[in-house]
PDB file of N, CA and C in Angstrom:
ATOM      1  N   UNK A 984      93.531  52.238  99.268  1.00  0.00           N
ATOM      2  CA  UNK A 984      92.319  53.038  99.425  1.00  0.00           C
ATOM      3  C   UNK A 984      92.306  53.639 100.829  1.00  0.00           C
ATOM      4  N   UNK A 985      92.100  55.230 100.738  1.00  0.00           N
ATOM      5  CA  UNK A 985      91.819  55.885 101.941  1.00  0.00           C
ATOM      6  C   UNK A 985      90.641  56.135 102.650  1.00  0.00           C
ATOM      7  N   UNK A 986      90.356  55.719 103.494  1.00  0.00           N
ATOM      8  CA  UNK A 986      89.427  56.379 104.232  1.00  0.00           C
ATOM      9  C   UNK A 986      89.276  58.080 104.449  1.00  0.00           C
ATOM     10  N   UNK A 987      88.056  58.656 104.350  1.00  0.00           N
ATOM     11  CA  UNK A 987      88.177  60.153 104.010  1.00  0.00           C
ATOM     12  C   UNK A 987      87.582  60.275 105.435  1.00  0.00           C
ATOM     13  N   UNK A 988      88.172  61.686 105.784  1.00  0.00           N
ATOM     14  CA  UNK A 988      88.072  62.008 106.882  1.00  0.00           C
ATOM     15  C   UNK A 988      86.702  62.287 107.701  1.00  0.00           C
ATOM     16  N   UNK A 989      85.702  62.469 106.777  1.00  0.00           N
ATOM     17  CA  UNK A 989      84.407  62.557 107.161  1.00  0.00           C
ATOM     18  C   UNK A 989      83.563  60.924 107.000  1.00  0.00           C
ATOM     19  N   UNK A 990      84.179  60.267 106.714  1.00  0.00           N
ATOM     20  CA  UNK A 990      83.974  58.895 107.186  1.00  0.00           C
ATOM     21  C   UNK A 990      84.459  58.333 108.551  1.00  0.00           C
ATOM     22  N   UNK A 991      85.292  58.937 109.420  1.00  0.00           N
ATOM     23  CA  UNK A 991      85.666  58.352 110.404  1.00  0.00           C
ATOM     24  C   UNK A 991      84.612  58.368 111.314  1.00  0.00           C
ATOM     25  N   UNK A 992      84.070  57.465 111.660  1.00  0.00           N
ATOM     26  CA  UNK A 992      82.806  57.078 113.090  1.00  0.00           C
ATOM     27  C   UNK A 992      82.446  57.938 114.237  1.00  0.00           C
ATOM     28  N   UNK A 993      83.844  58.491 114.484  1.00  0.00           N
ATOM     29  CA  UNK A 993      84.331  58.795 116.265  1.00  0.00           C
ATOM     30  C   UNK A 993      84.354  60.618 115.907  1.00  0.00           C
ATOM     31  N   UNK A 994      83.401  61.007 116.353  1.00  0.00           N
ATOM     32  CA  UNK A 994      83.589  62.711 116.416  1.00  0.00           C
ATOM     33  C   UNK A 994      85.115  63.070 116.820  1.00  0.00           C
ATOM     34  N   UNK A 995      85.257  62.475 118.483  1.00  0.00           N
ATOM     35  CA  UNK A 995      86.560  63.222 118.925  1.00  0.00           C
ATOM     36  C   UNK A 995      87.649  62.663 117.330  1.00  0.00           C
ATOM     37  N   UNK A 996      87.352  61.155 117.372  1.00  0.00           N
ATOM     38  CA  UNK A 996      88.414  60.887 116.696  1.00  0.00           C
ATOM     39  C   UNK A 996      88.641  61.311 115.192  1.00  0.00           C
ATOM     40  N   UNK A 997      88.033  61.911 114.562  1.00  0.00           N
ATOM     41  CA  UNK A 997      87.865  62.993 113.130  1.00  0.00           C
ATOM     42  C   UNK A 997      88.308  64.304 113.332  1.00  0.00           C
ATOM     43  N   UNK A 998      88.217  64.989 114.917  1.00  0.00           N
ATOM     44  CA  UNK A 998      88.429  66.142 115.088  1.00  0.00           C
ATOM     45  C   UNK A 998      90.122  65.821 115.247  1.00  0.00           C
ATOM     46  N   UNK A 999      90.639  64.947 115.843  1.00  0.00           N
ATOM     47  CA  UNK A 999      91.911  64.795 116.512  1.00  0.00           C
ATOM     48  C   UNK A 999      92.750  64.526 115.074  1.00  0.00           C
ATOM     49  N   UNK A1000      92.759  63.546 113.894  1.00  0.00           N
ATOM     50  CA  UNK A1000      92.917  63.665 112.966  1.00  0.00           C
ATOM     51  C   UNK A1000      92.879  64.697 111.947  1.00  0.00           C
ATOM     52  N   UNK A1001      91.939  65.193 111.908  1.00  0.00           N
ATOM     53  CA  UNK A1001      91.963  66.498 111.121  1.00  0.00           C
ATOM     54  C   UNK A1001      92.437  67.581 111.562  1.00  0.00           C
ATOM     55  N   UNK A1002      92.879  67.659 112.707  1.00  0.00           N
ATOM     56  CA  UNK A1002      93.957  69.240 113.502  1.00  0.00           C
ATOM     57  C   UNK A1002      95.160  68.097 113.222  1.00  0.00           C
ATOM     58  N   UNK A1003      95.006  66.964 112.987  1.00  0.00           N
ATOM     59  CA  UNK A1003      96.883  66.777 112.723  1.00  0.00           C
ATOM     60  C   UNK A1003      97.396  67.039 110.979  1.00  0.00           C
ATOM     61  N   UNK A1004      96.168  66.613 110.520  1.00  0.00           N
ATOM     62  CA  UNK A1004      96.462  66.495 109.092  1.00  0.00           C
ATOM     63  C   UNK A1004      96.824  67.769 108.991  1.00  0.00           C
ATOM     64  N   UNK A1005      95.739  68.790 109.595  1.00  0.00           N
ATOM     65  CA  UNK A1005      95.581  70.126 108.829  1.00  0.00           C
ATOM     66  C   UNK A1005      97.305  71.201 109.321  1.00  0.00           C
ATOM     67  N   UNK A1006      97.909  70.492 110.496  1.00  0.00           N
ATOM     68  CA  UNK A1006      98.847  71.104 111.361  1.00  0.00           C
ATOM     69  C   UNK A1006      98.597  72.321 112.387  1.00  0.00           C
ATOM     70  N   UNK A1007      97.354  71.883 112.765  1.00  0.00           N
ATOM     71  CA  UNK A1007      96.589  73.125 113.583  1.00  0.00           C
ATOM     72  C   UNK A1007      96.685  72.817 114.740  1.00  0.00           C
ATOM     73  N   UNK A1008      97.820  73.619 115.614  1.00  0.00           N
ATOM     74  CA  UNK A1008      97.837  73.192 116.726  1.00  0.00           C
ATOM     75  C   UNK A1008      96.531  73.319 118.003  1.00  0.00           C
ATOM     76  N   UNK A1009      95.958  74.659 117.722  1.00  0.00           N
ATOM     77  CA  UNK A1009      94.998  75.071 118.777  1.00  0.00           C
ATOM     78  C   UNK A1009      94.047  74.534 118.559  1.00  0.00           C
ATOM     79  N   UNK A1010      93.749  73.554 117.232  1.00  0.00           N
ATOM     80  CA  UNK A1010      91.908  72.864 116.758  1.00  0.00           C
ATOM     81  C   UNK A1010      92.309  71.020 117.317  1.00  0.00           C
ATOM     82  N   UNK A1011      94.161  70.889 117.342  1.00  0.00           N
ATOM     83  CA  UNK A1011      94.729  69.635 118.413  1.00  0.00           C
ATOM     84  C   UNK A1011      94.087  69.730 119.396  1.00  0.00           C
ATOM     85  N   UNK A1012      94.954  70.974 120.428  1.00  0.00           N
ATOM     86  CA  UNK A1012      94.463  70.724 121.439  1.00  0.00           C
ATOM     87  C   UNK A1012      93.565  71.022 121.913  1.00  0.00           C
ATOM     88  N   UNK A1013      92.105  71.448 121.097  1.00  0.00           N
ATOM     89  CA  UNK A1013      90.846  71.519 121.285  1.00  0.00           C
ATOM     90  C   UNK A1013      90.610  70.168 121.560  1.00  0.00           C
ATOM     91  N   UNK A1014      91.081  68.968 120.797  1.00  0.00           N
ATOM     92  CA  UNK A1014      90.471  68.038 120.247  1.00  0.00           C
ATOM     93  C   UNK A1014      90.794  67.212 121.438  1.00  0.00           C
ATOM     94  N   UNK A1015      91.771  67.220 122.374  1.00  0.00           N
ATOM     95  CA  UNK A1015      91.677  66.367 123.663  1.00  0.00           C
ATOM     96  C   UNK A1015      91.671  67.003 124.906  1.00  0.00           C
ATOM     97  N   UNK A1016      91.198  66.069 126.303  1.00  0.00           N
ATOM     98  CA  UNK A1016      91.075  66.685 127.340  1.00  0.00           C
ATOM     99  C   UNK A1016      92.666  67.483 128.056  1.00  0.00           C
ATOM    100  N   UNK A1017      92.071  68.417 128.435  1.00  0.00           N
ATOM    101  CA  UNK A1017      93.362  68.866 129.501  1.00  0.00           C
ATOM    102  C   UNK A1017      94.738  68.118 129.939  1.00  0.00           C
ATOM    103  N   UNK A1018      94.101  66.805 130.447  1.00  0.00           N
ATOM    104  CA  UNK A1018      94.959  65.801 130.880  1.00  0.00           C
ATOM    105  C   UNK A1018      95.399  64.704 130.088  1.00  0.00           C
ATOM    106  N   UNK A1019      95.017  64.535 128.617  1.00  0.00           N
ATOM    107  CA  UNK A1019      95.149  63.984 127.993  1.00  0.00           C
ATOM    108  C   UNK A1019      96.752  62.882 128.168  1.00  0.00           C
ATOM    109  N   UNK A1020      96.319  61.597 127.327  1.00  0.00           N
ATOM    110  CA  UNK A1020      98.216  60.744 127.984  1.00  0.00           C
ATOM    111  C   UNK A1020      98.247  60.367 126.553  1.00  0.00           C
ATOM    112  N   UNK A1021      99.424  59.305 126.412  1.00  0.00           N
ATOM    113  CA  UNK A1021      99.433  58.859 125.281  1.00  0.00           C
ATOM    114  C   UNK A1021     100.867  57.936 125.279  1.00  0.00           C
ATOM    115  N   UNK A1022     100.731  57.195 124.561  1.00  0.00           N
ATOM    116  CA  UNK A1022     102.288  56.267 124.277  1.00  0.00           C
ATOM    117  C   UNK A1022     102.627  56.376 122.830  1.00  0.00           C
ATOM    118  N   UNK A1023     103.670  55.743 122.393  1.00  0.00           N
ATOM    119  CA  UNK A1023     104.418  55.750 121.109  1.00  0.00           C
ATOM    120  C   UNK A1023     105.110  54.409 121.387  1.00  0.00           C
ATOM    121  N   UNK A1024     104.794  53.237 121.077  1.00  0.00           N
ATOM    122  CA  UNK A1024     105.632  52.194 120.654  1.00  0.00           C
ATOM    123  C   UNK A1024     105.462  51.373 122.077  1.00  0.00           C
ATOM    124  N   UNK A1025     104.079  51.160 122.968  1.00  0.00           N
ATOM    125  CA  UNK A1025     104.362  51.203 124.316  1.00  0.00           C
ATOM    126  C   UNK A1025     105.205  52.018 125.063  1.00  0.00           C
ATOM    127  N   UNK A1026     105.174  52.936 124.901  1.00  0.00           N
ATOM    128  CA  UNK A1026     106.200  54.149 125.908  1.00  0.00           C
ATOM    129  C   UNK A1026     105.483  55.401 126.437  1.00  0.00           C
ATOM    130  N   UNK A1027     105.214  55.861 127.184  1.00  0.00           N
ATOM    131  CA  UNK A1027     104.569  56.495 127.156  1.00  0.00           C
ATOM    132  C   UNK A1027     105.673  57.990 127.353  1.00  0.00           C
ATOM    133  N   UNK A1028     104.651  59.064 126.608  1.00  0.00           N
ATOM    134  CA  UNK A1028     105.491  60.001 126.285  1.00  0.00           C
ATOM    135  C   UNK A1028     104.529  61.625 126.713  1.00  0.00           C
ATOM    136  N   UNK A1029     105.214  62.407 126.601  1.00  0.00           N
ATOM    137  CA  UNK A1029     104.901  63.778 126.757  1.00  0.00           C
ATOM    138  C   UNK A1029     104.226  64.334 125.640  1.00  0.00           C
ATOM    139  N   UNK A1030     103.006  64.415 126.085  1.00  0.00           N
ATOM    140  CA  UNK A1030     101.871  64.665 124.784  1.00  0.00           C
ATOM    141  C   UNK A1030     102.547  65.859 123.752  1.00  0.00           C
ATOM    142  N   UNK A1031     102.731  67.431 124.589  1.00  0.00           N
ATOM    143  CA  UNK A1031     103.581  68.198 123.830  1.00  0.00           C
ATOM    144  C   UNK A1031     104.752  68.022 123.037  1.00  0.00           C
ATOM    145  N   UNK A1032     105.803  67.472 123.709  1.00  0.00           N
ATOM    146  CA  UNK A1032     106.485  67.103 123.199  1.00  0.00           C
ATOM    147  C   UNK A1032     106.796  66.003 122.019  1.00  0.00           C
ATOM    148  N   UNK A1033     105.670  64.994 122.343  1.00  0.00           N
ATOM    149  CA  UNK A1033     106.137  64.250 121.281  1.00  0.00           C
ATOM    150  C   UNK A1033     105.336  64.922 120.176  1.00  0.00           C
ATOM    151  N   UNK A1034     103.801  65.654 120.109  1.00  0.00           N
ATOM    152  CA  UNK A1034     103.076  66.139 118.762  1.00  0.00           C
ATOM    153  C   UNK A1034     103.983  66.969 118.401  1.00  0.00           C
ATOM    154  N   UNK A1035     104.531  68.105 118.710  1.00  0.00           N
ATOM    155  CA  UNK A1035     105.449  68.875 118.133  1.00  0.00           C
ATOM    156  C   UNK A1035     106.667  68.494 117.236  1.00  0.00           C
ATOM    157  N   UNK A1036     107.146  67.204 117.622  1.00  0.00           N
ATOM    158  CA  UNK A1036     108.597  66.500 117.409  1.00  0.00           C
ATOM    159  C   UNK A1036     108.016  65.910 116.572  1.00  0.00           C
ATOM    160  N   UNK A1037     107.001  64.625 116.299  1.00  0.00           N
ATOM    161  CA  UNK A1037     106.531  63.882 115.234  1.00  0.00           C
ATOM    162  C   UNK A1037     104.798  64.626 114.495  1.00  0.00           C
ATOM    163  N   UNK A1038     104.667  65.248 114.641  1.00  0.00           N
ATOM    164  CA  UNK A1038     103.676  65.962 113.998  1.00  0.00           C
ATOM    165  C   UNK A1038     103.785  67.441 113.617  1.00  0.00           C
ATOM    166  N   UNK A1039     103.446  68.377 113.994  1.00  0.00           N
ATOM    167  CA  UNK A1039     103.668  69.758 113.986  1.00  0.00           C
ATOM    168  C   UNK A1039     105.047  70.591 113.131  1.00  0.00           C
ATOM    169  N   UNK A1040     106.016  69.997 113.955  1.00  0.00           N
ATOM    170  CA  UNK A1040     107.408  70.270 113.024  1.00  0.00           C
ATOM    171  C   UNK A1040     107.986  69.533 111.923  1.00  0.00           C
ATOM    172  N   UNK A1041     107.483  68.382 112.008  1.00  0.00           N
ATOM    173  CA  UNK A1041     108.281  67.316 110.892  1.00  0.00           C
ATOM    174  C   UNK A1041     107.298  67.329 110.078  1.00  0.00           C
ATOM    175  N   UNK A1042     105.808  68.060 109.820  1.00  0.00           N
ATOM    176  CA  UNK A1042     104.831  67.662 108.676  1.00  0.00           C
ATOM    177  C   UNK A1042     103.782  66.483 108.756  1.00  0.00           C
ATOM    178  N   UNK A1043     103.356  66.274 110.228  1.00  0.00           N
ATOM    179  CA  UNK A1043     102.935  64.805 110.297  1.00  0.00           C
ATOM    180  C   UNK A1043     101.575  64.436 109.411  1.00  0.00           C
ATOM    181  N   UNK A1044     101.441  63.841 108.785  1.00  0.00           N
ATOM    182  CA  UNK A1044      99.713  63.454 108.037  1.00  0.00           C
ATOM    183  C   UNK A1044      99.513  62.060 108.267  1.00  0.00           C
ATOM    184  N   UNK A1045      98.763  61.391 108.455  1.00  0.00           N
ATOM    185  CA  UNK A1045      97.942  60.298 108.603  1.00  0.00           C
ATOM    186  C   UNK A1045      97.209  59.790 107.288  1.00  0.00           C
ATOM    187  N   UNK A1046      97.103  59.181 107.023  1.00  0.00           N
ATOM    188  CA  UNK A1046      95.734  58.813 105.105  1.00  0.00           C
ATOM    189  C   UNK A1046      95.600  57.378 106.222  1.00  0.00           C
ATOM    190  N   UNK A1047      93.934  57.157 106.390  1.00  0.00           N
ATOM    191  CA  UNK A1047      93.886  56.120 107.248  1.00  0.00           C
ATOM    192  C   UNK A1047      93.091  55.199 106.736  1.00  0.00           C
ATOM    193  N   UNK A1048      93.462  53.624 106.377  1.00  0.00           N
ATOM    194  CA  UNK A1048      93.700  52.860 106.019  1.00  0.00           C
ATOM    195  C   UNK A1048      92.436  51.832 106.198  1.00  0.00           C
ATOM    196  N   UNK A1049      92.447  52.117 108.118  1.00  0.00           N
ATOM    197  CA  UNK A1049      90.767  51.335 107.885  1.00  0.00           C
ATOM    198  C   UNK A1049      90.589  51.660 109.635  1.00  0.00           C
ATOM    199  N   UNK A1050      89.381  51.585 110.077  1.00  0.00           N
ATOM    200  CA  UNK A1050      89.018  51.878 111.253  1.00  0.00           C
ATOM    201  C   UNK A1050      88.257  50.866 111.788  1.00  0.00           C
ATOM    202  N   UNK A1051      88.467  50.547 113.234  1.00  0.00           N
ATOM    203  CA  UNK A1051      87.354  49.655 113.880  1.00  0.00           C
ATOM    204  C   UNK A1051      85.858  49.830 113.950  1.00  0.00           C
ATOM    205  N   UNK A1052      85.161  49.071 114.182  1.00  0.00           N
ATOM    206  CA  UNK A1052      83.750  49.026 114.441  1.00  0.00           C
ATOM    207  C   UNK A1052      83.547  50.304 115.440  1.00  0.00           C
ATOM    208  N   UNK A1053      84.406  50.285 116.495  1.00  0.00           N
ATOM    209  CA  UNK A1053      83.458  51.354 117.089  1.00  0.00           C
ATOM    210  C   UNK A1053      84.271  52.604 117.073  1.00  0.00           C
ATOM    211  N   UNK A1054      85.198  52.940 116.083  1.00  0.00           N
ATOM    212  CA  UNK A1054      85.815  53.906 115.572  1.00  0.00           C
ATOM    213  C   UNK A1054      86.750  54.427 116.233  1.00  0.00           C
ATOM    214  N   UNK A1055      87.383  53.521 117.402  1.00  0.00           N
ATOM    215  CA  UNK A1055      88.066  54.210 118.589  1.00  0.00           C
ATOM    216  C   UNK A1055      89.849  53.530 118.259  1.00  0.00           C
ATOM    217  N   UNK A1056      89.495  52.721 117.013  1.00  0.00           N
ATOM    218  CA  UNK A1056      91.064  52.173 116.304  1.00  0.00           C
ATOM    219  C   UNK A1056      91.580  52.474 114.772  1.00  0.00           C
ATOM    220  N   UNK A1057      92.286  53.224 114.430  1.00  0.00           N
ATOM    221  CA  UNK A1057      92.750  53.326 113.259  1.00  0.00           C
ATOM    222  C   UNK A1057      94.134  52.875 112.654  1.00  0.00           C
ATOM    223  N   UNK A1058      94.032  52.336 111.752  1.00  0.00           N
ATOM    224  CA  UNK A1058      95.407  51.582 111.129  1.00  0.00           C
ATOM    225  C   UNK A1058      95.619  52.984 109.699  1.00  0.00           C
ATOM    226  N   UNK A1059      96.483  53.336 110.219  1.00  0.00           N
ATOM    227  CA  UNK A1059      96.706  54.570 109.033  1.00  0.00           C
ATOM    228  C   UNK A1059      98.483  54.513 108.417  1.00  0.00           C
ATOM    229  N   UNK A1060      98.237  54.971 107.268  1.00  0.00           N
ATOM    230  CA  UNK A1060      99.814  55.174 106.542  1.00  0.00           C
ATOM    231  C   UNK A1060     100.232  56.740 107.223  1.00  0.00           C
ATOM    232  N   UNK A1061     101.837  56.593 107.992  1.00  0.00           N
ATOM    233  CA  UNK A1061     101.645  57.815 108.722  1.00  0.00           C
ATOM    234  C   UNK A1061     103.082  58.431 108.367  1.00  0.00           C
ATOM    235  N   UNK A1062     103.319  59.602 108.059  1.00  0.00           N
ATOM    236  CA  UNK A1062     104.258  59.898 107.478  1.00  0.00           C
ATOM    237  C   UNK A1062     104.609  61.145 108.041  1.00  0.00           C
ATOM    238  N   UNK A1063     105.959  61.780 107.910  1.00  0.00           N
ATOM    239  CA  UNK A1063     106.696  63.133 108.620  1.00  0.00           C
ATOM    240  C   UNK A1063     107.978  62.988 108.012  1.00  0.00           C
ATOM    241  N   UNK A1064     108.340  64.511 107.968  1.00  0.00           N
ATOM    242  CA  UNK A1064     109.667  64.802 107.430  1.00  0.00           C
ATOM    243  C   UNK A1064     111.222  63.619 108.438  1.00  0.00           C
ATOM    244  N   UNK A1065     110.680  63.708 109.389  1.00  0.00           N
ATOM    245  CA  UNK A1065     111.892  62.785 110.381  1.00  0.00           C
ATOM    246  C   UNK A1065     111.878  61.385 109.671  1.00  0.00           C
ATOM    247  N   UNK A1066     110.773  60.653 109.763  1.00  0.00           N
ATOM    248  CA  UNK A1066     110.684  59.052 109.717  1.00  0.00           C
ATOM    249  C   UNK A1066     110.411  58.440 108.112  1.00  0.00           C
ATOM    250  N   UNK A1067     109.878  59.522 107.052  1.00  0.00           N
ATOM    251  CA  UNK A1067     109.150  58.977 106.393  1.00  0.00           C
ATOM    252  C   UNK A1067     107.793  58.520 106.485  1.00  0.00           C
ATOM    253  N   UNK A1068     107.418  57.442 105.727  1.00  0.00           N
ATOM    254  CA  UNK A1068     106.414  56.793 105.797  1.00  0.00           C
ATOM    255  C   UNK A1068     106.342  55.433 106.464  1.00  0.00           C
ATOM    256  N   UNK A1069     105.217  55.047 107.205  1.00  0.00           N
ATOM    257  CA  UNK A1069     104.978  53.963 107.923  1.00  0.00           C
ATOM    258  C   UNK A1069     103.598  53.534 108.354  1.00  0.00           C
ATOM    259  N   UNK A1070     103.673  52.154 108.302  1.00  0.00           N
ATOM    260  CA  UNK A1070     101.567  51.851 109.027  1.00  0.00           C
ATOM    261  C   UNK A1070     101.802  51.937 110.397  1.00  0.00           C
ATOM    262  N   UNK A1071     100.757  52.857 110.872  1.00  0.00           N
ATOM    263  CA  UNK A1071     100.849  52.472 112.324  1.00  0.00           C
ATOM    264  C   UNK A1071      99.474  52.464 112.856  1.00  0.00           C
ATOM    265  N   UNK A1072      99.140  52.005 114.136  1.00  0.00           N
ATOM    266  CA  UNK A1072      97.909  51.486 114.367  1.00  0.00           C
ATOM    267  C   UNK A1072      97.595  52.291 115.782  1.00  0.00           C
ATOM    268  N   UNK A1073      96.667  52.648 115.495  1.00  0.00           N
ATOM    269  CA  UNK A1073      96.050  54.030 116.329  1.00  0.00           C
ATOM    270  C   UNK A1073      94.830  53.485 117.596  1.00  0.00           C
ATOM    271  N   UNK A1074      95.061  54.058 118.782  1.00  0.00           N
ATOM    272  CA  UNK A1074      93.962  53.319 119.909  1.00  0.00           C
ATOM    273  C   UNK A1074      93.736  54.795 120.123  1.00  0.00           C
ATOM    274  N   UNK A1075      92.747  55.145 120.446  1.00  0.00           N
ATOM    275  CA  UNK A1075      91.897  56.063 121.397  1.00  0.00           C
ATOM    276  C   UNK A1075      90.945  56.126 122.526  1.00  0.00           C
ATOM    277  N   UNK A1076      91.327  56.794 123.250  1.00  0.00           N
ATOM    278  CA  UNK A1076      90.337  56.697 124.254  1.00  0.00           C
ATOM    279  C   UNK A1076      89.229  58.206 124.549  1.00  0.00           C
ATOM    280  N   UNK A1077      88.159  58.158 124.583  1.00  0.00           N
ATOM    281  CA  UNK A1077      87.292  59.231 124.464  1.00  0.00           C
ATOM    282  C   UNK A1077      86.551  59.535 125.698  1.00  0.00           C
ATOM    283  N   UNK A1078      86.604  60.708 125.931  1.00  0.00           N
ATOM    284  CA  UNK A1078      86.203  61.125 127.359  1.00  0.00           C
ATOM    285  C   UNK A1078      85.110  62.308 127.031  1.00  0.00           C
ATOM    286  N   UNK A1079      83.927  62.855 127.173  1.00  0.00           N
ATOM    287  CA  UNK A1079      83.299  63.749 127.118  1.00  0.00           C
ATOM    288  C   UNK A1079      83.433  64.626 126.034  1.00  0.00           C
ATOM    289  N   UNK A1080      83.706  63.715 124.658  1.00  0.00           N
ATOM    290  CA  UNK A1080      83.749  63.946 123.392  1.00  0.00           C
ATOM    291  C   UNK A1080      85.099  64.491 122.752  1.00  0.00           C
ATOM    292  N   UNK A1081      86.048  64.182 123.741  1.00  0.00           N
ATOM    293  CA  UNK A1081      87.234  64.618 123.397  1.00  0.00           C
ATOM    294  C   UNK A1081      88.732  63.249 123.941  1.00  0.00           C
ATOM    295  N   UNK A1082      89.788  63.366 123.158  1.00  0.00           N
ATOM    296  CA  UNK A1082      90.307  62.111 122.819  1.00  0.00           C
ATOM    297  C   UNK A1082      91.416  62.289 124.648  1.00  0.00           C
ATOM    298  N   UNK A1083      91.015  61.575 125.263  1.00  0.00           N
ATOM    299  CA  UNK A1083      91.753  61.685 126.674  1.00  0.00           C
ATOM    300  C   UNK A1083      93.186  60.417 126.818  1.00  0.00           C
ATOM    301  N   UNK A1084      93.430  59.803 125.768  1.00  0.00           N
ATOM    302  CA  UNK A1084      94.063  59.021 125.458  1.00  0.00           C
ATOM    303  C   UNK A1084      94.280  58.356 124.227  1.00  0.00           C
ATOM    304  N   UNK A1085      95.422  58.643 123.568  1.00  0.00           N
ATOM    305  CA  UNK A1085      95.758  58.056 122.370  1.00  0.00           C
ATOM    306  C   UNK A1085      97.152  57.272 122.484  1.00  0.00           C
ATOM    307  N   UNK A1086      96.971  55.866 121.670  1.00  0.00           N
ATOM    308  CA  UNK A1086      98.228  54.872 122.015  1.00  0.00           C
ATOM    309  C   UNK A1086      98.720  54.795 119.992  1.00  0.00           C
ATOM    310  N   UNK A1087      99.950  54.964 119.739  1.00  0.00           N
ATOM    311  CA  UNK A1087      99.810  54.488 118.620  1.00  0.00           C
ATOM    312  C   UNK A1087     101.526  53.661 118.811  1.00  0.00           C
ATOM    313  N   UNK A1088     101.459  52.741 117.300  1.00  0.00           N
ATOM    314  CA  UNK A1088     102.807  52.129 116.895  1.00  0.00           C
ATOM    315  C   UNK A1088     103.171  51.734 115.330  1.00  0.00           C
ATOM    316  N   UNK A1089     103.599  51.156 115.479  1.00  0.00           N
ATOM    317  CA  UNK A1089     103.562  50.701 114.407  1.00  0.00           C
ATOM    318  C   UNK A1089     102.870  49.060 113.860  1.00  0.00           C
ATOM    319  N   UNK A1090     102.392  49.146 112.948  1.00  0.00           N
ATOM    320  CA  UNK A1090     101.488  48.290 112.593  1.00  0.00           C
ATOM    321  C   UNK A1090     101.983  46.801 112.228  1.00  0.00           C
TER     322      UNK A1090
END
């Protein structure tokens, strides 16, 4: 069972999800601050670079699985033309309604 996207808690975090699902890059990077950071597997990585490489070009979608209480964690089935499918578990951090930090891995 999926969680639908207008169920997710977290404004930034519905907006940041739904420019990935949808593959919209400019409603992405609406969706976080300027300076935005982020890791992949504890690593931290190059925001451009890695959305483009695992999202944008490879087809990335999310169907998310279940979310924390205060909506700032998602455990989602996450899939792209490179990797396939996989659970991975989503942290956010929210800054002036927009996602200024996202950590994800695998679940």
């Amino acid at each position: 069972m999926t969680i639908a996207l207008d169920k997710l808690a977290e404004p930034a975090v519905r907006a940041f999800v739904g420019a990935l699902n949808s593959g919209d890059r400019a409603a992405f990077a609406a969706a976080l601050t300027p300076d935005a950071t982020m890791s992949d597997d504890g690593s931290d990585r190059d925001v451009g670079d890695w959305t483009e490489r695992e999202v944008f070009s490879s087809g990335g979608h999310m169907d998310i699985e279940s979310q924390s209480r205060d909506g700032l964690g998602l455990v989602a089935n996450y899939r792209n033309d490179t990797w396939g499918e996989m659970r991975t578990a989503w942290r956010f951090t929210v800054d002036g309604g927009k996602v200024s930090r996202f950590e994800t891995g695998q679940a």
